[in-house]
């Protein structure tokens, strides 16, 4: 537990970059070699800790939904943590790394691709799972599917929110079986079957070119205005779906600005679909803030076990900041600043108590590693 606390404290402090040496320097009572062994060789059960964390996250989200009546959102996405390509002579390359297509940079990069799931109710958004994508072991769709099946049914309403990569029949079915409505982005090269386009159908982006200003309507979602067109009908793997074609207000019929969204709920209206989908954005914020502040992009541990343990500690830190730092509605960066102040205050209070107890100044310097 002391090692866990040391990690969490170090991750929250300014100057942390994801290195084991950072933990040793920022949590002054731990040595670098001890921290390394804690991640790689110590016999603690990270899966048991993760199981407890998941139960805690579910308990908080489900109780909040029950108390407020707000829906539960299951947000699924993936991110890439880039690493340096090892030389042919490297004896211990980082495990589970590979080459992945980065849509953000529009090129292939080397590193870990991580399927991540977050749970949301109201303003509370908590990480539930971070899984290393291994092409040889399991697809990203299968990872997401299995995680959905681990979730309890929602208290009242529940939605699974995904980007276009995950919009497929397996996740449609898994969401429905667990009591959730699937809402996701849809690739514009998917084939739909509107009237007048025969049994072969037409791709979404091609169909969009046949529309006129009379066919679309203006709605507001997430503080922005969009022109939309709603199609209800079948896809190749779905008998009935609601698909919304969307353009920003200032880019109507711009092919590059076209976005498509799907839900299998035939009763959902287009504006509600879009309003639910914007609740997916916090996972992008989680990726950005975790990479900026918690070393999510710069961790330097090499073994798969050490990496999994690192992710558990990162999730613990994020959940601590979100749930325990303040009762006010604050974003993560503000909560992190409050945490840093609290740790600094505790350090100064400790020094004050040591001085009151008569501890020699040289000994305090040694304990703080500044002798």
GROMACS .gro file of C-alpha atoms in nm:
model
  371
    1UNK     CA    1   0.000   0.000   0.000
    2UNK     CA    2   0.290   0.237   0.068
    3UNK     CA    3   0.414   0.179  -0.287
    4UNK     CA    4   0.065   0.244  -0.427
    5UNK     CA    5   0.039   0.568  -0.229
    6UNK     CA    6   0.386   0.669  -0.345
    7UNK     CA    7   0.284   0.615  -0.708
    8UNK     CA    8  -0.041   0.806  -0.676
    9UNK     CA    9   0.128   1.098  -0.501
   10UNK     CA   10   0.407   1.111  -0.760
   11UNK     CA   11   0.165   1.099  -1.052
   12UNK     CA   12  -0.023   1.397  -0.916
   13UNK     CA   13   0.284   1.615  -0.860
   14UNK     CA   14   0.426   1.862  -1.109
   15UNK     CA   15   0.729   1.721  -1.285
   16UNK     CA   16   0.600   1.365  -1.325
   17UNK     CA   17   0.667   1.224  -1.674
   18UNK     CA   18   0.593   0.854  -1.636
   19UNK     CA   19   0.941   0.737  -1.536
   20UNK     CA   20   1.015   0.510  -1.242
   21UNK     CA   21   1.282   0.756  -1.136
   22UNK     CA   22   1.012   1.027  -1.113
   23UNK     CA   23   0.832   0.826  -0.845
   24UNK     CA   24   1.154   0.787  -0.648
   25UNK     CA   25   1.233   1.159  -0.668
   26UNK     CA   26   0.882   1.291  -0.603
   27UNK     CA   27   0.784   1.034  -0.337
   28UNK     CA   28   1.103   1.085  -0.142
   29UNK     CA   29   1.078   0.783   0.089
   30UNK     CA   30   1.099   0.527  -0.196
   31UNK     CA   31   1.412   0.415  -0.385
   32UNK     CA   32   1.409   0.377  -0.763
   33UNK     CA   33   1.498   0.005  -0.757
   34UNK     CA   34   1.213  -0.065  -0.512
   35UNK     CA   35   0.966   0.107  -0.743
   36UNK     CA   36   1.091  -0.092  -1.043
   37UNK     CA   37   1.061  -0.422  -0.858
   38UNK     CA   38   0.714  -0.327  -0.734
   39UNK     CA   39   0.599  -0.306  -1.097
   40UNK     CA   40   0.787  -0.604  -1.239
   41UNK     CA   41   0.842  -0.866  -0.967
   42UNK     CA   42   0.639  -0.789  -0.655
   43UNK     CA   43   0.376  -1.062  -0.591
   44UNK     CA   44   0.077  -0.829  -0.553
   45UNK     CA   45  -0.231  -0.919  -0.760
   46UNK     CA   46  -0.298  -0.635  -1.000
   47UNK     CA   47  -0.606  -0.813  -1.137
   48UNK     CA   48  -0.758  -0.819  -0.788
   49UNK     CA   49  -0.691  -0.446  -0.748
   50UNK     CA   50  -0.843  -0.382  -1.091
   51UNK     CA   51  -1.149  -0.592  -1.002
   52UNK     CA   52  -1.199  -0.385  -0.686
   53UNK     CA   53  -1.155  -0.061  -0.877
   54UNK     CA   54  -1.412  -0.169  -1.138
   55UNK     CA   55  -1.662  -0.261  -0.866
   56UNK     CA   56  -1.609   0.077  -0.701
   57UNK     CA   57  -1.657   0.265  -1.030
   58UNK     CA   58  -1.975   0.071  -1.111
   59UNK     CA   59  -2.109   0.126  -0.761
   60UNK     CA   60  -2.059   0.504  -0.783
   61UNK     CA   61  -2.200   0.539  -1.136
   62UNK     CA   62  -2.501   0.314  -1.081
   63UNK     CA   63  -2.592   0.477  -0.748
   64UNK     CA   64  -2.567   0.819  -0.909
   65UNK     CA   65  -2.795   0.709  -1.192
   66UNK     CA   66  -3.045   0.567  -0.944
   67UNK     CA   67  -3.045   0.889  -0.740
   68UNK     CA   68  -3.066   1.135  -1.029
   69UNK     CA   69  -3.244   0.942  -1.303
   70UNK     CA   70  -2.963   1.033  -1.545
   71UNK     CA   71  -2.868   0.770  -1.806
   72UNK     CA   72  -2.549   0.567  -1.788
   73UNK     CA   73  -2.305   0.606  -2.076
   74UNK     CA   74  -2.048   0.341  -2.168
   75UNK     CA   75  -1.784   0.520  -2.375
   76UNK     CA   76  -1.545   0.308  -2.583
   77UNK     CA   77  -1.247   0.430  -2.783
   78UNK     CA   78  -0.879   0.357  -2.836
   79UNK     CA   79  -0.560   0.557  -2.837
   80UNK     CA   80  -0.198   0.498  -2.934
   81UNK     CA   81   0.094   0.554  -2.697
   82UNK     CA   82   0.395   0.592  -2.923
   83UNK     CA   83   0.728   0.428  -2.837
   84UNK     CA   84   1.070   0.431  -2.999
   85UNK     CA   85   1.122   0.153  -3.249
   86UNK     CA   86   1.385  -0.082  -3.093
   87UNK     CA   87   1.706  -0.161  -3.277
   88UNK     CA   88   1.770  -0.513  -3.402
   89UNK     CA   89   2.020  -0.557  -3.118
   90UNK     CA   90   1.780  -0.464  -2.837
   91UNK     CA   91   1.778  -0.737  -2.572
   92UNK     CA   92   1.461  -0.627  -2.393
   93UNK     CA   93   1.224  -0.441  -2.626
   94UNK     CA   94   0.898  -0.316  -2.478
   95UNK     CA   95   0.648  -0.601  -2.487
   96UNK     CA   96   0.319  -0.591  -2.685
   97UNK     CA   97   0.433  -0.300  -2.899
   98UNK     CA   98   0.353  -0.298  -3.268
   99UNK     CA   99   0.283  -0.081  -3.570
  100UNK     CA  100  -0.060   0.082  -3.575
  101UNK     CA  101  -0.241   0.324  -3.801
  102UNK     CA  102  -0.270   0.662  -3.628
  103UNK     CA  103  -0.575   0.846  -3.763
  104UNK     CA  104  -0.472   1.152  -3.563
  105UNK     CA  105  -0.137   1.179  -3.743
  106UNK     CA  106  -0.253   0.998  -4.058
  107UNK     CA  107   0.043   0.762  -4.060
  108UNK     CA  108   0.162   0.431  -3.915
  109UNK     CA  109   0.333   0.462  -3.577
  110UNK     CA  110   0.500   0.221  -3.335
  111UNK     CA  111   0.374   0.169  -2.981
  112UNK     CA  112   0.081   0.036  -2.780
  113UNK     CA  113  -0.277   0.068  -2.896
  114UNK     CA  114  -0.506   0.073  -2.594
  115UNK     CA  115  -0.878   0.000  -2.597
  116UNK     CA  116  -1.027   0.214  -2.321
  117UNK     CA  117  -1.372   0.214  -2.162
  118UNK     CA  118  -1.512   0.491  -1.942
  119UNK     CA  119  -1.842   0.506  -1.756
  120UNK     CA  120  -2.039   0.827  -1.722
  121UNK     CA  121  -2.345   0.951  -1.537
  122UNK     CA  122  -2.412   1.324  -1.532
  123UNK     CA  123  -2.083   1.508  -1.483
  124UNK     CA  124  -1.901   1.208  -1.328
  125UNK     CA  125  -1.680   1.023  -1.578
  126UNK     CA  126  -1.454   0.739  -1.457
  127UNK     CA  127  -1.215   0.496  -1.631
  128UNK     CA  128  -1.332   0.134  -1.623
  129UNK     CA  129  -1.082  -0.056  -1.838
  130UNK     CA  130  -0.759  -0.007  -2.032
  131UNK     CA  131  -0.664  -0.310  -2.243
  132UNK     CA  132  -0.355  -0.351  -2.462
  133UNK     CA  133  -0.460  -0.442  -2.815
  134UNK     CA  134  -0.266  -0.746  -2.932
  135UNK     CA  135  -0.338  -0.835  -3.295
  136UNK     CA  136  -0.233  -1.197  -3.242
  137UNK     CA  137  -0.460  -1.247  -2.942
  138UNK     CA  138  -0.786  -1.057  -2.985
  139UNK     CA  139  -0.943  -0.793  -3.209
  140UNK     CA  140  -1.044  -0.451  -3.075
  141UNK     CA  141  -1.407  -0.538  -3.147
  142UNK     CA  142  -1.378  -0.856  -2.938
  143UNK     CA  143  -1.214  -0.664  -2.651
  144UNK     CA  144  -1.497  -0.408  -2.652
  145UNK     CA  145  -1.760  -0.682  -2.677
  146UNK     CA  146  -1.623  -0.872  -2.377
  147UNK     CA  147  -1.607  -0.555  -2.167
  148UNK     CA  148  -1.970  -0.472  -2.247
  149UNK     CA  149  -2.072  -0.819  -2.125
  150UNK     CA  150  -1.901  -0.756  -1.789
  151UNK     CA  151  -2.129  -0.459  -1.716
  152UNK     CA  152  -2.453  -0.485  -1.516
  153UNK     CA  153  -2.773  -0.370  -1.680
  154UNK     CA  154  -2.840   0.006  -1.651
  155UNK     CA  155  -3.066   0.134  -1.376
  156UNK     CA  156  -3.305   0.292  -1.627
  157UNK     CA  157  -3.153   0.407  -1.957
  158UNK     CA  158  -2.806   0.320  -2.079
  159UNK     CA  159  -2.613   0.402  -2.395
  160UNK     CA  160  -2.297   0.260  -2.552
  161UNK     CA  161  -2.110   0.537  -2.735
  162UNK     CA  162  -1.839   0.455  -2.992
  163UNK     CA  163  -1.664   0.602  -3.292
  164UNK     CA  164  -1.706   0.459  -3.642
  165UNK     CA  165  -1.446   0.181  -3.599
  166UNK     CA  166  -1.666   0.001  -3.346
  167UNK     CA  167  -2.003   0.037  -3.520
  168UNK     CA  168  -2.063  -0.325  -3.616
  169UNK     CA  169  -2.318  -0.602  -3.555
  170UNK     CA  170  -2.124  -0.768  -3.271
  171UNK     CA  171  -2.132  -0.453  -3.059
  172UNK     CA  172  -2.489  -0.375  -3.164
  173UNK     CA  173  -2.591  -0.718  -3.035
  174UNK     CA  174  -2.380  -0.704  -2.716
  175UNK     CA  175  -2.524  -0.362  -2.626
  176UNK     CA  176  -2.882  -0.475  -2.683
  177UNK     CA  177  -2.838  -0.797  -2.482
  178UNK     CA  178  -2.702  -0.602  -2.183
  179UNK     CA  179  -2.987  -0.349  -2.200
  180UNK     CA  180  -2.805  -0.057  -2.366
  181UNK     CA  181  -2.890   0.149  -2.672
  182UNK     CA  182  -2.598   0.167  -2.915
  183UNK     CA  183  -2.516   0.511  -3.056
  184UNK     CA  184  -2.206   0.553  -3.267
  185UNK     CA  185  -2.043   0.724  -3.559
  186UNK     CA  186  -2.071   0.543  -3.892
  187UNK     CA  187  -1.828   0.529  -4.180
  188UNK     CA  188  -1.963   0.714  -4.479
  189UNK     CA  189  -1.867   0.428  -4.714
  190UNK     CA  190  -2.133   0.204  -4.555
  191UNK     CA  191  -2.413   0.102  -4.788
  192UNK     CA  192  -2.773   0.203  -4.712
  193UNK     CA  193  -3.094   0.117  -4.899
  194UNK     CA  194  -3.316   0.426  -4.939
  195UNK     CA  195  -3.610   0.419  -5.181
  196UNK     CA  196  -3.518   0.460  -5.542
  197UNK     CA  197  -3.170   0.310  -5.519
  198UNK     CA  198  -3.250  -0.053  -5.593
  199UNK     CA  199  -3.137  -0.372  -5.426
  200UNK     CA  200  -2.768  -0.279  -5.446
  201UNK     CA  201  -2.816   0.030  -5.231
  202UNK     CA  202  -2.587   0.332  -5.221
  203UNK     CA  203  -2.299   0.444  -5.003
  204UNK     CA  204  -2.373   0.712  -4.746
  205UNK     CA  205  -2.137   0.972  -4.896
  206UNK     CA  206  -2.282   0.912  -5.244
  207UNK     CA  207  -2.638   0.937  -5.115
  208UNK     CA  208  -2.551   1.267  -4.943
  209UNK     CA  209  -2.472   1.416  -5.286
  210UNK     CA  210  -2.830   1.351  -5.399
  211UNK     CA  211  -2.980   1.564  -5.119
  212UNK     CA  212  -3.087   1.927  -5.150
  213UNK     CA  213  -3.142   2.206  -4.897
  214UNK     CA  214  -3.510   2.110  -4.883
  215UNK     CA  215  -3.420   1.765  -4.749
  216UNK     CA  216  -3.226   1.881  -4.441
  217UNK     CA  217  -3.318   2.057  -4.118
  218UNK     CA  218  -3.120   2.266  -3.870
  219UNK     CA  219  -3.074   2.141  -3.512
  220UNK     CA  220  -2.857   2.231  -3.214
  221UNK     CA  221  -2.641   1.977  -3.029
  222UNK     CA  222  -2.359   2.029  -2.782
  223UNK     CA  223  -2.374   2.407  -2.824
  224UNK     CA  224  -2.331   2.392  -3.203
  225UNK     CA  225  -2.574   2.395  -3.495
  226UNK     CA  226  -2.589   2.126  -3.762
  227UNK     CA  227  -2.785   2.050  -4.074
  228UNK     CA  228  -2.913   1.692  -4.060
  229UNK     CA  229  -3.091   1.432  -4.269
  230UNK     CA  230  -3.240   1.119  -4.113
  231UNK     CA  231  -3.255   0.780  -4.285
  232UNK     CA  232  -3.439   0.484  -4.135
  233UNK     CA  233  -3.388   0.149  -4.299
  234UNK     CA  234  -3.151  -0.143  -4.328
  235UNK     CA  235  -2.778  -0.189  -4.353
  236UNK     CA  236  -2.607  -0.503  -4.477
  237UNK     CA  237  -2.591  -0.644  -4.123
  238UNK     CA  238  -2.889  -0.466  -3.963
  239UNK     CA  239  -3.259  -0.492  -4.053
  240UNK     CA  240  -3.357  -0.151  -3.915
  241UNK     CA  241  -3.143   0.141  -3.802
  242UNK     CA  242  -3.169   0.516  -3.762
  243UNK     CA  243  -2.885   0.693  -3.943
  244UNK     CA  244  -2.830   1.068  -3.919
  245UNK     CA  245  -2.622   1.251  -4.178
  246UNK     CA  246  -2.479   1.570  -4.034
  247UNK     CA  247  -2.295   1.879  -4.154
  248UNK     CA  248  -2.186   2.187  -3.951
  249UNK     CA  249  -2.409   2.487  -4.018
  250UNK     CA  250  -2.138   2.666  -4.219
  251UNK     CA  251  -2.041   2.357  -4.424
  252UNK     CA  252  -2.365   2.219  -4.566
  253UNK     CA  253  -2.301   1.945  -4.828
  254UNK     CA  254  -1.925   1.979  -4.787
  255UNK     CA  255  -1.813   1.618  -4.842
  256UNK     CA  256  -1.519   1.649  -4.603
  257UNK     CA  257  -1.746   1.784  -4.327
  258UNK     CA  258  -2.004   1.505  -4.361
  259UNK     CA  259  -2.049   1.287  -4.051
  260UNK     CA  260  -2.287   0.994  -4.007
  261UNK     CA  261  -2.425   0.851  -3.683
  262UNK     CA  262  -2.623   0.537  -3.612
  263UNK     CA  263  -2.862   0.403  -3.351
  264UNK     CA  264  -3.063   0.081  -3.352
  265UNK     CA  265  -3.345   0.248  -3.160
  266UNK     CA  266  -3.619   0.313  -3.421
  267UNK     CA  267  -3.792   0.560  -3.189
  268UNK     CA  268  -3.499   0.791  -3.130
  269UNK     CA  269  -3.511   1.128  -3.306
  270UNK     CA  270  -3.210   1.280  -3.475
  271UNK     CA  271  -3.152   1.559  -3.224
  272UNK     CA  272  -3.166   1.318  -2.928
  273UNK     CA  273  -2.920   1.089  -3.105
  274UNK     CA  274  -2.672   1.373  -3.151
  275UNK     CA  275  -2.725   1.504  -2.797
  276UNK     CA  276  -2.645   1.160  -2.656
  277UNK     CA  277  -2.340   1.117  -2.880
  278UNK     CA  278  -2.172   1.437  -2.758
  279UNK     CA  279  -2.145   1.267  -2.415
  280UNK     CA  280  -1.862   1.063  -2.573
  281UNK     CA  281  -1.621   1.359  -2.569
  282UNK     CA  282  -1.482   1.306  -2.212
  283UNK     CA  283  -1.285   1.002  -2.326
  284UNK     CA  284  -1.086   1.229  -2.558
  285UNK     CA  285  -1.027   1.460  -2.261
  286UNK     CA  286  -0.914   1.160  -2.054
  287UNK     CA  287  -0.657   1.063  -2.319
  288UNK     CA  288  -0.523   1.419  -2.344
  289UNK     CA  289  -0.502   1.488  -1.970
  290UNK     CA  290  -0.364   1.145  -1.881
  291UNK     CA  291  -0.091   1.184  -2.141
  292UNK     CA  292  -0.013   1.538  -2.029
  293UNK     CA  293  -0.015   1.483  -1.652
  294UNK     CA  294  -0.006   1.109  -1.566
  295UNK     CA  295   0.260   0.973  -1.800
  296UNK     CA  296   0.008   0.780  -2.015
  297UNK     CA  297   0.222   0.843  -2.323
  298UNK     CA  298   0.571   0.841  -2.171
  299UNK     CA  299   0.583   0.538  -1.938
  300UNK     CA  300   0.913   0.352  -1.971
  301UNK     CA  301   0.840   0.010  -1.821
  302UNK     CA  302   0.899  -0.278  -2.060
  303UNK     CA  303   0.729  -0.600  -1.949
  304UNK     CA  304   0.359  -0.659  -2.018
  305UNK     CA  305   0.294  -0.720  -1.649
  306UNK     CA  306   0.462  -0.394  -1.549
  307UNK     CA  307   0.263  -0.205  -1.813
  308UNK     CA  308  -0.068  -0.354  -1.695
  309UNK     CA  309   0.018  -0.261  -1.337
  310UNK     CA  310   0.110   0.090  -1.446
  311UNK     CA  311  -0.233   0.132  -1.606
  312UNK     CA  312  -0.405   0.014  -1.287
  313UNK     CA  313  -0.214   0.276  -1.086
  314UNK     CA  314  -0.296   0.544  -1.344
  315UNK     CA  315  -0.666   0.459  -1.322
  316UNK     CA  316  -0.651   0.465  -0.941
  317UNK     CA  317  -0.496   0.812  -0.956
  318UNK     CA  318  -0.758   0.942  -1.197
  319UNK     CA  319  -1.047   0.798  -0.992
  320UNK     CA  320  -0.898   0.943  -0.672
  321UNK     CA  321  -0.881   1.291  -0.828
  322UNK     CA  322  -1.234   1.266  -0.967
  323UNK     CA  323  -1.405   1.131  -0.655
  324UNK     CA  324  -1.204   1.224  -0.347
  325UNK     CA  325  -1.041   1.563  -0.403
  326UNK     CA  326  -1.342   1.797  -0.404
  327UNK     CA  327  -1.719   1.782  -0.393
  328UNK     CA  328  -1.741   2.073  -0.639
  329UNK     CA  329  -1.798   2.017  -1.011
  330UNK     CA  330  -1.444   2.069  -1.146
  331UNK     CA  331  -1.251   1.941  -1.444
  332UNK     CA  332  -0.959   1.702  -1.394
  333UNK     CA  333  -0.681   1.961  -1.427
  334UNK     CA  334  -0.833   2.176  -1.150
  335UNK     CA  335  -0.873   1.872  -0.927
  336UNK     CA  336  -0.511   1.782  -0.997
  337UNK     CA  337  -0.397   2.128  -0.885
  338UNK     CA  338  -0.592   2.088  -0.560
  339UNK     CA  339  -0.427   1.749  -0.509
  340UNK     CA  340  -0.082   1.899  -0.560
  341UNK     CA  341  -0.154   2.166  -0.299
  342UNK     CA  342  -0.273   1.903  -0.053
  343UNK     CA  343   0.042   1.692  -0.099
  344UNK     CA  344   0.268   1.996  -0.060
  345UNK     CA  345   0.079   2.102   0.252
  346UNK     CA  346   0.120   1.752   0.397
  347UNK     CA  347   0.492   1.759   0.326
  348UNK     CA  348   0.534   2.095   0.501
  349UNK     CA  349   0.321   1.973   0.793
  350UNK     CA  350   0.545   1.665   0.823
  351UNK     CA  351   0.859   1.881   0.830
  352UNK     CA  352   0.699   2.102   1.095
  353UNK     CA  353   0.613   1.801   1.312
  354UNK     CA  354   0.964   1.659   1.273
  355UNK     CA  355   1.112   1.992   1.385
  356UNK     CA  356   0.876   2.006   1.683
  357UNK     CA  357   0.980   1.653   1.780
  358UNK     CA  358   1.344   1.760   1.781
  359UNK     CA  359   1.456   1.570   1.471
  360UNK     CA  360   1.793   1.708   1.360
  361UNK     CA  361   1.784   1.917   1.043
  362UNK     CA  362   2.047   1.696   0.874
  363UNK     CA  363   1.828   1.391   0.933
  364UNK     CA  364   1.525   1.567   0.780
  365UNK     CA  365   1.739   1.655   0.477
  366UNK     CA  366   1.843   1.291   0.443
  367UNK     CA  367   1.480   1.169   0.463
  368UNK     CA  368   1.386   1.422   0.196
  369UNK     CA  369   1.683   1.315  -0.020
  370UNK     CA  370   1.821   1.668  -0.033
  371UNK     CA  371   2.118   1.617   0.201
   0.00000   0.00000   0.00000
